[in-house]
Coordinates of C-alpha atoms in Angstrom, one line a residue:
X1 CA 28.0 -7.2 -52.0
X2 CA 30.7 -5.9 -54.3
X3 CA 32.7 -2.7 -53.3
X4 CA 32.1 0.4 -54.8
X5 CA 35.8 0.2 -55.4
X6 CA 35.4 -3.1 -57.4
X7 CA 32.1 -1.5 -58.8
X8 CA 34.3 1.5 -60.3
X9 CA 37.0 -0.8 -61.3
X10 CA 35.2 -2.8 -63.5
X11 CA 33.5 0.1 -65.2
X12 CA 36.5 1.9 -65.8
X13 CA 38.3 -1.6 -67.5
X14 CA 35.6 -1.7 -69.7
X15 CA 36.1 2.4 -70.4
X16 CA 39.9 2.3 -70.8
X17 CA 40.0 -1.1 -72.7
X18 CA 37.8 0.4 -75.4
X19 CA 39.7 4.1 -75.9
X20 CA 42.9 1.6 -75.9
X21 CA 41.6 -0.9 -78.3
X22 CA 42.2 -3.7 -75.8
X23 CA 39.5 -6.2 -76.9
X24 CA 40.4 -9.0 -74.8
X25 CA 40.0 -6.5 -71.9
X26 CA 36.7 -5.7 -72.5
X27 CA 35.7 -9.1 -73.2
X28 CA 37.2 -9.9 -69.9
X29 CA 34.8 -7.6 -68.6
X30 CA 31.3 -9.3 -69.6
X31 CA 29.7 -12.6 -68.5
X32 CA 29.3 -15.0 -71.7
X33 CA 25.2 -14.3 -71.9
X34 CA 25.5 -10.9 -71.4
X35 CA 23.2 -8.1 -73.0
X36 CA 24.1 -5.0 -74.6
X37 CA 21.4 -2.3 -75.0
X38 CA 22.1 1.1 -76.7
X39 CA 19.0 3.5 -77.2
X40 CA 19.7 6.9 -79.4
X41 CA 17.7 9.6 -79.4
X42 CA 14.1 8.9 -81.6
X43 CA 15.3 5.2 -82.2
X44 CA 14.1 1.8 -80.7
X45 CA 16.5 0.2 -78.8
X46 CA 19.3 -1.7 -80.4
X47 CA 20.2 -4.7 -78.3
X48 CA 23.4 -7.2 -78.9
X49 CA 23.1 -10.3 -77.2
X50 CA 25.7 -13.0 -75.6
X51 CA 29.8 -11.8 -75.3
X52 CA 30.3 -13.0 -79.1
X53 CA 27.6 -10.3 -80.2
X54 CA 28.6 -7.9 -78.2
X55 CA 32.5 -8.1 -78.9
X56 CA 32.2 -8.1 -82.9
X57 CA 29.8 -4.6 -82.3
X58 CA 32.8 -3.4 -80.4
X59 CA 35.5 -4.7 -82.9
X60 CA 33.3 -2.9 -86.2
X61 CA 32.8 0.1 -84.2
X62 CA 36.6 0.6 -83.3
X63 CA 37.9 -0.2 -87.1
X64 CA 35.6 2.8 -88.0
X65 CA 36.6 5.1 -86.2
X66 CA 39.8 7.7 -86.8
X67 CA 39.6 9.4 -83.9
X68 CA 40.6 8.9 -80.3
X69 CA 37.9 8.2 -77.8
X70 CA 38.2 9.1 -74.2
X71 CA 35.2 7.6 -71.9
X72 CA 34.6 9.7 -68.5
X73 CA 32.4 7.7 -66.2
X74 CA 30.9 10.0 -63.8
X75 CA 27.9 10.3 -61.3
X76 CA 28.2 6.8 -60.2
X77 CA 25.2 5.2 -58.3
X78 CA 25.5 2.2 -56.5
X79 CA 21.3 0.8 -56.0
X80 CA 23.2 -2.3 -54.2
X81 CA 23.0 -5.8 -54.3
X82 CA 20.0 -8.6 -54.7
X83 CA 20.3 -11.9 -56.0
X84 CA 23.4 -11.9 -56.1
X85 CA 23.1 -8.8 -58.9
X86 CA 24.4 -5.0 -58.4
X87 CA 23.1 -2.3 -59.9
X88 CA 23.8 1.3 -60.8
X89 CA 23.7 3.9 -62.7
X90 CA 26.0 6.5 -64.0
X91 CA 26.9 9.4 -66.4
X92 CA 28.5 9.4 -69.9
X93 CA 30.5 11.9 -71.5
X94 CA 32.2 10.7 -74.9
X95 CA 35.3 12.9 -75.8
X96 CA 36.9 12.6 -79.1
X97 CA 40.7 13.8 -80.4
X98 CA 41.4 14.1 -83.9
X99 CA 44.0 16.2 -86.0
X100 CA 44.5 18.2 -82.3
X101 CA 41.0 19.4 -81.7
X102 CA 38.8 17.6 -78.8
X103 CA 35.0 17.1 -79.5
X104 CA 32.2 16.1 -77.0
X105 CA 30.9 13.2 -79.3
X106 CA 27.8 12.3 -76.9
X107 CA 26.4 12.3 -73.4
X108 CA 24.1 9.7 -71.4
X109 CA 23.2 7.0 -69.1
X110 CA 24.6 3.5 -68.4
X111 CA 22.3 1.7 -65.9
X112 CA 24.3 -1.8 -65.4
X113 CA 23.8 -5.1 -64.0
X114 CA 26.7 -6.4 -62.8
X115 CA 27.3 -9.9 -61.1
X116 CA 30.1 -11.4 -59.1
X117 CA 31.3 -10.9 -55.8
X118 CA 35.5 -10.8 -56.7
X119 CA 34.9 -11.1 -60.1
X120 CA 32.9 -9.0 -61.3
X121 CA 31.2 -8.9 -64.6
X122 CA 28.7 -6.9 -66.9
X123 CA 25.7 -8.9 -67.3
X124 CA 23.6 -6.1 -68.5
X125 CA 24.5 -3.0 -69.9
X126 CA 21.7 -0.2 -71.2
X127 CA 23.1 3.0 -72.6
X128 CA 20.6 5.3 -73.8
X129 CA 22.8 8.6 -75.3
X130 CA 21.7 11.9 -75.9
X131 CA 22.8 12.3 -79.2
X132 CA 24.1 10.2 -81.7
X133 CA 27.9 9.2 -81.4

């Protein structure tokens, strides 16, 4: 079983490589068939499957955006370990800095699958957000 130290390491690359833009650090983050599930508020889930998938979402949604993201991970969860597969769960908050002002964009819950015992990786990620980001 992975640490919790190596649990909140992971999560927080993944965090910090998208508010930094650093896509090759948050592709280093996922396995190559991993899933990406996002659920908003009165919507069906949206799901992105395999790395490829999942890294041009991430790509479009960066070039969009003018603002500066901050992710804060919170709340963490460790269920622990079968199969060789962690999961947890944790809180979302989704900060935002433009032209000096700070916004809360969004709120919600990651519940994550994450493989790996000194590697880890995502292998499943499901966000479902309070409000639209």
């Amino acid at each position: 079983m992975p640490t919790r130290e190596a649990v909140e390491d992971l999560i927080n690359r993944y965090s910090l490589g998208y508010d930094t833009a650093d896509m090759d650090g948050i592709a280093s983050c996922f396995t190559d068939g991993a899933v990406f599930r996002m659920k908003l508020p009165g919507n069906d889930p949206v799901s992105f499957e395999g790395k490829d998938a999942i890294m041009s979402l991430m790509r479009q949604s960066a070039q969009t955006q003018t603002d500066q993201r901050r992710h804060v991970n919170s709340n963490l969860i460790v269920h622990g370990t079968a199969d060789g597969i962690t999961t947890t769960t944790h809180y979302l908050t989704l900060l935002a800095t433009e032209n000096g002002e700070i916004r809360v964009l969004s709120a919600g819950v990651y519940r994550l699958e994450i493989v790996g015992d000194d590697d880890l990786r995502l292998n499943v990620l499901d966000l479902e957000l309070d409000r639209p980001y």
